[in-house]
Coordinates of C-alpha atoms and ligand atoms in Angstrom, one line a residue:
M673 CA -8.1 -10.7 -29.1
R674 CA -10.7 -10.7 -26.3
E675 CA -13.2 -8.0 -25.9
I676 CA -12.0 -4.7 -24.6
T677 CA -13.2 -3.9 -21.1
K678 CA -15.4 -0.8 -21.1
I679 CA -13.6 1.9 -19.2
A680 CA -15.2 5.2 -18.5
P681 CA -12.9 8.1 -19.6
A682 CA -10.7 9.8 -16.9
E683 CA -12.6 13.1 -17.4
G684 CA -12.3 15.9 -14.8
K685 CA -10.4 16.0 -11.6
L686 CA -9.5 13.0 -9.4
G687 CA -9.7 13.8 -5.7
I688 CA -7.3 11.9 -3.5
L689 CA -8.4 11.6 0.1
I690 CA -5.9 10.5 2.7
P691 CA -6.4 9.7 6.3
G692 CA -3.0 10.6 7.9
M693 CA -0.9 13.5 6.7
G694 CA 2.5 12.5 8.0
A695 CA 5.8 11.6 6.3
V696 CA 4.4 9.5 3.4
T697 CA 1.5 11.7 2.5
T698 CA 3.5 15.0 2.6
T699 CA 6.3 13.4 0.5
F700 CA 3.7 12.1 -2.0
I701 CA 1.8 15.4 -2.3
A702 CA 5.0 17.6 -2.4
G703 CA 6.4 15.2 -5.0
V704 CA 3.3 15.5 -7.3
E705 CA 3.4 19.3 -6.9
A706 CA 7.2 19.3 -7.8
I707 CA 6.7 17.0 -10.8
R708 CA 3.8 19.1 -12.1
R709 CA 6.1 22.1 -12.1
G710 CA 8.8 20.3 -14.0
M711 CA 11.1 20.4 -10.9
A712 CA 11.6 16.6 -10.6
K713 CA 10.8 13.3 -12.3
P714 CA 8.4 10.6 -11.0
I715 CA 11.1 8.1 -10.2
G716 CA 9.8 4.9 -8.7
S717 CA 6.3 5.2 -10.3
V718 CA 5.3 2.3 -12.6
T719 CA 2.2 4.3 -13.9
Q720 CA 4.4 7.2 -15.0
L721 CA 7.6 5.5 -16.2
S722 CA 7.0 1.8 -17.0
T723 CA 6.1 0.5 -20.4
V724 CA 4.0 -2.6 -21.2
R725 CA 5.0 -4.9 -24.1
L726 CA 2.2 -5.7 -26.5
G727 CA 2.2 -8.6 -28.9
K728 CA 5.3 -10.4 -30.1
R729 CA 8.9 -9.3 -29.2
T730 CA 9.4 -8.5 -32.9
D731 CA 6.3 -6.2 -33.0
G732 CA 8.1 -3.3 -31.3
R733 CA 5.0 -2.2 -29.4
S734 CA 5.9 -1.1 -25.9
P735 CA 3.8 2.0 -24.9
L736 CA 4.0 3.7 -21.6
I737 CA 1.4 2.3 -19.2
K738 CA -0.1 5.8 -18.9
D739 CA -0.5 6.0 -22.7
F740 CA -1.9 2.4 -22.9
V741 CA -4.7 2.7 -20.2
P742 CA -6.7 5.8 -19.5
L743 CA -5.3 7.1 -16.2
A744 CA -5.9 10.4 -14.5
G745 CA -3.1 12.9 -15.3
L746 CA -1.0 14.4 -12.6
N747 CA -2.4 17.8 -13.4
D748 CA -5.9 16.5 -12.6
L749 CA -5.2 15.4 -9.1
V750 CA -6.5 17.4 -6.1
F751 CA -5.8 16.4 -2.5
G752 CA -7.6 16.3 0.8
A753 CA -6.5 14.8 4.1
W754 CA -7.4 14.2 7.8
D755 CA -4.9 14.3 10.7
I756 CA -5.0 14.5 14.5
F757 CA -2.6 17.4 14.3
E758 CA -3.5 20.8 12.9
D759 CA -0.3 21.5 10.9
N760 CA -0.9 22.3 7.2
C761 CA 0.8 20.1 4.6
F762 CA 3.8 22.4 4.4
E763 CA 4.3 22.4 8.2
A764 CA 3.7 18.6 8.4
A765 CA 6.3 18.1 5.6
Q766 CA 8.8 20.2 7.5
K767 CA 8.3 18.2 10.7
A768 CA 8.5 14.9 8.8
G769 CA 12.0 15.9 7.7
V770 CA 12.0 13.9 4.6
L771 CA 12.3 16.6 1.9
E772 CA 14.9 19.3 2.1
A773 CA 14.0 23.0 2.8
P774 CA 15.0 24.4 -0.6
L775 CA 12.5 22.2 -2.4
L776 CA 9.8 22.6 0.2
D777 CA 10.2 26.4 0.2
K778 CA 9.4 26.4 -3.6
L779 CA 6.2 24.5 -2.9
K780 CA 5.1 26.5 0.2
E781 CA 2.0 28.0 -1.4
P782 CA 0.2 24.9 -2.6
L783 CA 1.3 22.9 0.4
S784 CA 0.2 25.5 3.0
A785 CA -3.2 25.7 1.4
L786 CA -3.9 22.0 2.4
R787 CA -5.2 21.9 6.0
P788 CA -6.2 18.6 7.5
M789 CA -9.8 17.8 8.3
K790 CA -10.6 16.7 11.8
A791 CA -9.7 13.1 12.3
V792 CA -11.6 10.1 13.7
F793 CA -9.1 8.8 16.3
D794 CA -9.0 6.4 19.2
Q795 CA -5.9 6.0 21.4
E796 CA -6.8 2.4 22.1
F797 CA -5.6 1.8 18.5
V798 CA -2.6 4.0 18.3
K799 CA -0.9 4.3 21.7
R800 CA 2.1 6.6 21.3
I801 CA 0.5 9.7 19.8
N802 CA -2.4 12.0 20.6
G803 CA -3.5 15.3 19.0
P804 CA -6.2 18.0 19.2
N805 CA -7.7 17.9 15.6
V806 CA -10.3 15.2 16.2
K807 CA -14.0 14.6 16.0
D808 CA -14.7 13.9 19.6
K809 CA -18.5 13.7 19.8
G810 CA -21.0 11.0 18.9
T811 CA -21.1 7.3 18.3
K812 CA -18.8 5.5 15.8
M813 CA -21.8 5.7 13.4
D814 CA -22.1 9.5 13.9
K815 CA -18.4 9.7 13.1
A816 CA -18.8 7.7 10.0
E817 CA -21.5 10.1 8.9
M818 CA -19.3 13.1 9.7
L819 CA -16.6 11.5 7.4
M820 CA -19.2 11.0 4.7
D821 CA -20.0 14.7 5.0
D822 CA -16.3 15.6 4.7
I823 CA -16.1 13.4 1.6
G824 CA -19.2 15.1 0.0
N825 CA -18.0 18.6 0.9
F826 CA -14.5 17.9 -0.4
K827 CA -15.9 16.7 -3.7
Q828 CA -18.0 19.7 -4.1
N829 CA -15.4 22.3 -3.0
S830 CA -12.6 20.8 -5.0
G831 CA -14.7 20.2 -8.1
A832 CA -13.5 16.6 -8.3
S833 CA -15.5 14.3 -10.6
R834 CA -14.1 11.1 -8.9
L835 CA -12.5 10.2 -5.6
A836 CA -10.1 7.6 -4.2
M837 CA -9.1 7.1 -0.6
I838 CA -5.8 5.7 0.6
W839 CA -4.8 5.1 4.3
C840 CA -1.4 6.7 5.1
G841 CA -2.2 7.1 8.8
S842 CA -0.4 5.4 11.6
T843 CA -0.4 1.6 12.0
E844 CA -3.1 0.5 14.4
V845 CA -2.7 -2.1 17.2
Y846 CA -3.0 -5.7 16.0
H847 CA -6.5 -7.1 16.1
T848 CA -7.9 -10.1 14.2
A849 CA -11.4 -10.0 12.8
A850 CA -14.1 -10.2 15.5
P851 CA -17.8 -11.2 15.3
V852 CA -18.6 -7.5 14.5
H853 CA -16.7 -7.9 11.3
A854 CA -18.6 -10.9 10.1
T855 CA -21.3 -9.2 8.0
L856 CA -22.2 -5.7 7.0
K857 CA -25.3 -5.8 9.3
D858 CA -23.1 -6.8 12.3
F859 CA -20.7 -4.0 11.5
E860 CA -23.4 -1.3 11.1
C861 CA -24.9 -2.5 14.4
G862 CA -21.4 -2.3 16.0
L863 CA -21.0 1.3 14.7
M864 CA -24.2 2.3 16.4
K865 CA -23.2 0.5 19.6
N866 CA -19.6 1.8 19.6
D867 CA -18.2 -1.7 19.5
P868 CA -14.6 -1.6 20.8
E869 CA -13.4 -3.9 18.0
I870 CA -14.1 -1.2 15.4
S871 CA -11.0 0.8 14.7
P872 CA -10.8 4.4 13.3
S873 CA -9.4 3.1 10.0
Q874 CA -12.5 0.9 9.6
I875 CA -14.7 3.9 10.1
Y876 CA -12.9 5.8 7.3
A877 CA -13.2 2.8 5.0
Y878 CA -16.9 2.4 5.8
A879 CA -17.5 6.1 5.0
A880 CA -15.5 5.8 1.7
L881 CA -17.2 2.6 0.5
K882 CA -20.6 3.9 1.4
S883 CA -19.8 7.0 -0.6
G884 CA -18.8 4.8 -3.6
V885 CA -15.1 5.7 -3.1
P886 CA -12.3 3.1 -3.7
Y887 CA -10.2 2.4 -0.6
A888 CA -6.6 1.2 -0.4
N889 CA -4.8 0.4 2.8
G890 CA -1.1 1.4 3.1
A891 CA -0.8 0.0 6.7
P892 CA -0.8 -3.6 7.9
H893 CA -3.9 -3.5 10.1
L894 CA -7.1 -5.2 8.9
T895 CA -9.4 -2.4 7.8
V896 CA -11.0 -3.7 4.5
D897 CA -9.5 -7.2 4.8
M898 CA -12.6 -8.7 6.5
P899 CA -15.9 -10.0 5.4
A900 CA -18.1 -7.0 6.3
M901 CA -16.0 -4.6 4.2
M902 CA -15.7 -7.0 1.3
E903 CA -19.5 -7.3 1.4
L904 CA -19.9 -3.5 1.3
A905 CA -17.4 -3.2 -1.5
R906 CA -19.3 -5.7 -3.6
E907 CA -22.6 -4.2 -2.8
R908 CA -21.5 -0.7 -3.7
E909 CA -19.4 -2.0 -6.7
V910 CA -16.2 -0.3 -5.3
P911 CA -12.6 -1.6 -5.5
I912 CA -10.6 -2.3 -2.4
A913 CA -6.9 -3.1 -1.9
G914 CA -4.3 -3.7 0.7
K915 CA -2.4 -4.1 2.8
D916 CA 0.9 -2.4 4.0
F917 CA 3.1 -0.8 1.3
K918 CA 5.9 -3.0 0.2
T919 CA 8.9 -0.7 0.4
G920 CA 12.2 -1.2 2.2
Q921 CA 13.2 -4.5 3.8
T922 CA 10.2 -6.6 2.6
F923 CA 10.7 -5.3 -0.9
M924 CA 14.3 -6.6 -0.8
K925 CA 13.1 -9.9 0.7
T926 CA 10.6 -10.4 -2.2
L927 CA 13.5 -9.7 -4.7
I928 CA 16.0 -12.1 -3.1
A929 CA 13.8 -15.0 -1.9
P930 CA 12.3 -15.8 -5.4
G931 CA 15.9 -15.8 -6.8
L932 CA 17.2 -18.3 -4.2
K933 CA 14.1 -20.5 -4.8
S934 CA 14.5 -20.3 -8.6
R935 CA 17.9 -22.0 -8.2
M936 CA 16.7 -24.4 -5.5
L937 CA 19.1 -23.0 -2.9
G938 CA 18.2 -23.8 0.7
L939 CA 17.6 -21.3 3.5
S940 CA 18.2 -22.0 7.2
G941 CA 17.7 -18.5 8.6
W942 CA 16.8 -14.9 7.9
F943 CA 17.4 -12.2 10.5
S944 CA 16.1 -8.8 9.7
T945 CA 16.6 -5.7 11.8
N946 CA 15.8 -2.0 11.3
I947 CA 16.5 1.3 12.9
L948 CA 14.3 4.2 12.1
G949 CA 13.5 7.4 13.9
N950 CA 10.4 8.9 12.3
R951 CA 6.9 9.1 13.8
D952 CA 6.0 5.8 12.2
G953 CA 9.0 4.3 14.0
E954 CA 7.7 5.8 17.3
V955 CA 4.2 4.3 16.8
L956 CA 5.8 0.9 15.9
D957 CA 7.8 1.0 19.1
D958 CA 4.5 0.1 20.7
P959 CA 4.2 -3.8 20.8
G960 CA 0.6 -3.8 19.6
S961 CA 1.3 -1.7 16.5
F962 CA 4.5 -3.7 15.9
R963 CA 2.6 -6.9 16.0
S964 CA 0.4 -5.7 13.0
K965 CA 3.6 -5.0 11.1
E966 CA 5.3 -8.3 12.2
E967 CA 2.4 -10.3 10.7
T968 CA 2.7 -8.8 7.2
K969 CA 6.5 -8.8 7.3
L970 CA 6.8 -12.5 8.3
S971 CA 4.2 -13.8 6.0
A972 CA 6.0 -13.0 2.7
L973 CA 8.9 -15.5 3.0
E974 CA 6.8 -18.5 3.9
Q975 CA 4.5 -17.9 1.0
I976 CA 7.3 -17.4 -1.5
L977 CA 9.4 -20.4 -0.4
Q978 CA 6.5 -22.9 -0.1
P979 CA 8.1 -25.2 2.6
E980 CA 5.3 -27.7 2.1
L981 CA 6.5 -28.3 -1.4
Y982 CA 10.2 -28.0 -0.7
P983 CA 10.8 -29.4 2.8
D984 CA 14.5 -30.2 2.1
L985 CA 15.2 -26.6 1.4
Y986 CA 12.8 -24.5 3.5
K987 CA 11.2 -26.6 6.3
N988 CA 13.2 -25.3 9.2
I989 CA 13.7 -21.6 8.5
Y990 CA 14.4 -19.4 11.5
H991 CA 12.9 -16.0 10.5
K992 CA 13.1 -13.0 12.8
V993 CA 12.1 -9.4 12.1
R994 CA 12.9 -6.5 14.4
I995 CA 12.1 -2.7 14.3
N996 CA 14.0 -0.4 16.6
Y997 CA 13.0 3.2 17.1
Y998 CA 16.2 5.3 16.9
P999 CA 15.4 9.0 16.6
P1000 CA 18.7 10.3 15.2
R1001 CA 18.0 8.6 11.9
G1002 CA 14.6 10.2 11.3
D1003 CA 13.1 8.9 8.0
A1004 CA 16.5 7.6 6.8
K1005 CA 16.1 4.1 7.9
E1006 CA 18.7 1.4 7.9
G1007 CA 17.7 -2.2 7.4
W1008 CA 20.1 -5.1 7.8
D1009 CA 19.5 -8.6 6.7
N1010 CA 21.6 -11.6 7.5
I1011 CA 20.6 -14.6 5.3
D1012 CA 21.9 -18.1 6.0
I1013 CA 21.6 -20.2 2.9
F1014 CA 23.0 -23.6 1.8
G1015 CA 23.9 -25.1 -1.6
W1016 CA 25.2 -28.2 -3.2
L1017 CA 25.8 -31.0 -0.6
G1018 CA 24.4 -28.7 2.1
Y1019 CA 27.4 -26.4 2.2
P1020 CA 26.5 -23.2 4.1
M1021 CA 26.8 -19.6 2.7
Q1022 CA 25.8 -16.2 3.9
I1023 CA 24.3 -13.0 2.3
K1024 CA 24.4 -9.7 4.1
V1025 CA 22.2 -6.8 3.0
D1026 CA 22.6 -3.3 4.4
F1027 CA 19.9 -1.1 2.9
L1028 CA 20.2 2.6 3.7
C1029 CA 16.8 3.5 2.4
R1030 CA 14.4 6.4 2.8
D1031 CA 11.0 5.0 3.7
S1032 CA 8.8 7.8 2.5
I1033 CA 10.8 8.2 -0.8
L1034 CA 10.1 4.6 -1.5
A1035 CA 6.5 4.8 -0.4
A1036 CA 5.4 8.0 -2.2
P1037 CA 5.4 6.6 -5.8
L1038 CA 3.4 3.6 -4.6
V1039 CA 0.7 5.9 -3.3
L1040 CA 0.6 7.6 -6.7
D1041 CA 0.3 4.4 -8.6
L1042 CA -2.3 2.9 -6.2
V1043 CA -4.6 5.9 -6.4
L1044 CA -4.4 6.0 -10.2
F1045 CA -4.9 2.3 -10.6
M1046 CA -7.8 2.2 -8.1
D1047 CA -9.5 5.0 -10.0
L1048 CA -8.9 3.0 -13.2
A1049 CA -10.3 -0.1 -11.7
Q1050 CA -13.4 1.8 -10.6
R1051 CA -14.0 3.2 -14.1
A1052 CA -13.5 -0.3 -15.5
G1053 CA -16.2 -1.7 -13.2
M1054 CA -13.8 -3.9 -11.2
R1055 CA -15.3 -4.2 -7.7
G1056 CA -14.0 -5.8 -4.5
V1057 CA -10.5 -7.0 -3.9
Q1058 CA -8.0 -5.9 -6.5
E1059 CA -5.5 -8.8 -6.4
W1060 CA -3.6 -7.5 -9.4
L1061 CA -2.3 -4.7 -7.2
S1062 CA -0.5 -7.2 -4.9
F1063 CA 2.7 -5.8 -6.4
Y1064 CA 2.4 -2.9 -4.0
F1065 CA 1.7 -4.7 -0.7
K1066 CA 3.5 -6.7 1.9
G1067 CA 0.4 -8.5 2.9
P1068 CA -1.7 -8.7 -0.4
M1069 CA -5.4 -9.2 0.0
T1070 CA -7.0 -12.0 -1.8
A1071 CA -10.5 -13.6 -2.0
P1072 CA -11.2 -15.8 1.0
G1073 CA -9.5 -19.2 0.7
L1074 CA -6.8 -18.1 -1.8
Y1075 CA -3.2 -17.8 -0.8
P1076 CA -1.6 -14.4 -1.7
E1077 CA 1.1 -14.1 -4.3
H1078 CA 4.3 -12.5 -2.8
D1079 CA 6.9 -13.0 -5.6
I1080 CA 7.3 -9.5 -7.0
F1081 CA 8.1 -10.8 -10.5
I1082 CA 4.9 -12.8 -10.6
Q1083 CA 3.0 -9.8 -9.1
L1084 CA 4.4 -7.5 -11.9
M1085 CA 3.4 -10.0 -14.6
K1086 CA -0.1 -10.2 -13.1
L1087 CA -0.4 -6.4 -13.0
K1088 CA 0.7 -5.9 -16.6
N1089 CA -1.4 -8.9 -17.8
T1090 CA -4.4 -7.3 -16.1
L1091 CA -3.8 -4.1 -18.1
R1092 CA -3.5 -6.1 -21.3
W1093 CA -6.6 -8.0 -20.5
M1094 CA -8.5 -4.7 -19.8
Q1095 CA -7.5 -3.4 -23.3
G1096 CA -8.2 -6.7 -25.2
E1097 CA -4.5 -7.5 -25.9
E1098 CA -3.0 -11.0 -25.9
L1099 CA -1.7 -12.0 -22.4
I1100 CA 2.0 -12.6 -22.4
T1101 CA 3.0 -16.0 -21.2
H1102 CA 6.7 -15.8 -22.2
L1103 CA 6.5 -19.2 -23.9
G1104 CA 8.2 -17.9 -27.1
Q1105 CA 7.8 -21.1 -29.2
E1106 CA 6.4 -19.0 -32.1
Y1107 CA 9.8 -17.4 -32.8
Y1108 CA 11.3 -20.8 -33.6
D1109 CA 8.5 -22.4 -35.8
Ligands
NAD699 N1 7.0 4.7 4.5 C1 7.0 3.4 4.3 O1 7.9 2.9 3.6 C2 5.8 2.6 4.7 C3 5.8 1.3 4.3 C4 4.7 0.5 4.7 C5 3.7 1.0 5.4 N2 3.8 2.3 5.8 C6 2.7 2.8 6.7 O2 2.2 4.0 6.2 C7 1.7 4.7 7.2 C8 2.2 6.2 7.2 O3 3.6 6.2 7.4 P1 4.3 7.5 7.8 O4 5.8 7.3 7.8 O5 3.7 8.6 6.9 O6 3.8 7.7 9.3 P2 3.7 9.1 10.1 O7 3.6 8.7 11.5 O8 4.7 10.1 9.6 O9 2.2 9.6 9.6 C9 1.0 9.1 10.0 C10 0.1 10.2 10.3 O10 -1.2 9.6 10.6 C11 -1.8 10.4 11.6 N3 -2.9 9.6 12.2 C12 -2.8 8.6 13.0 N4 -4.1 8.1 13.3 C13 -4.9 8.9 12.5 C14 -6.3 8.9 12.3 N5 -7.1 8.0 13.0 N6 -6.9 9.7 11.5 C15 -6.1 10.6 10.8 N7 -4.7 10.7 11.0 C16 -4.2 9.8 11.8 C17 -0.7 10.8 12.5 O11 -1.0 11.9 13.3 C18 0.5 11.0 11.5 O12 0.6 12.4 11.2 C19 2.0 4.0 8.5 O13 1.0 3.2 8.9 C20 3.2 3.1 8.1 O14 3.3 1.9 8.8 C21 4.8 3.1 5.5

């Protein structure tokens, strides 16, 4: 047994701070409120429902993850959010149209009490929406300081002993890292000079990390996936993670592709198309925001299939991803995949997937798991990129120079082994020779 990682206890309340109070955030918060009241179960949440096997298969030790590592309890969570619209959480949930009225009505009191703080917003980065609830004066550095004040005030008023921030705001327009993102010094200079390459999400992340608050990115844009933020996270000893929640179609992709590869079946093409009609779909209708999404959606297949190692099977894949904004469907997205594969002697076959999913229903438990695990990582002294949380992301962040792991089964093993490692338990290799000695 290795030494147990020292983990500070999860005492007191955990404050969850969320930029963006739209479909995902309201579904997450309403869900936690419903579960606390015994009105629903936390389906889809690994922290709440999954077990972790310890020791040999014959040992019969499989505690729930939440009993194995010290996580904050659902009753200890308090919420704060920012949005460009003034709607409280109840009104925003009604507009998002994910949860039905009979459930929302029962939660009206706690949800109405949550009013969004004024957002840091810039329409250069999110083209299709605009709203009144914004901080509109000062430089980008002034805005970062206003966010730090928000964070400090929230902590004091809510009585939270610890905080975690998770971006559930709109997807920003595609940008790659610019010179201003090279070092922390460059970035701080850029904040003072209003550098146009600094996006609102980066200002939130800067404020969080400066305040010692872990930051996870649920959208595909860069934010903490650049050298300046990684430097700040290390300096402040704060965990960061991202990017882009792995929910509908990419979730399916990372289930199917490792299966095909495990049997050495070839792939010639994968065409994916979606219709969705929520606000996220509207924002993604803008080519700049879609480009951010396209990057994370496309990267998974290439990484899983490793065409450089298996050129006969995966060298010439035609991979296309489309998102179409189609208002009648609201949050109830439909994602189609046509997969052209080939087998023995090159004979072609096809797989069709029609996933009638609900985006925010799939995303909400990921938000819960991420904030609980980020808080755990913080208390365990784990700073910088949390690669063990790749399981939750379409575009997992890694240390510079490392390729990300996209195979969901490897990701889950990595996650559970990290928990075993934290608690000084043997890692599970699945070798199994010991049962036959
Ligand atoms: N639902 C999923 O399955 C899923 C999967 C992967 C990623 N995501 C990402 O999660 C994010 C949230 O998705 P959603 O469906 O809730 O979207 P949404 O459009 O319903 O909500 C986003 C909210 O963010 C607000 N916002 C935009 N810019 C802001 C800013 N600078 N500060 C504060 N608020 C801001 C908007 O006003 C809106 O209310 C999106 O970026 C989406 O791409 C969602």
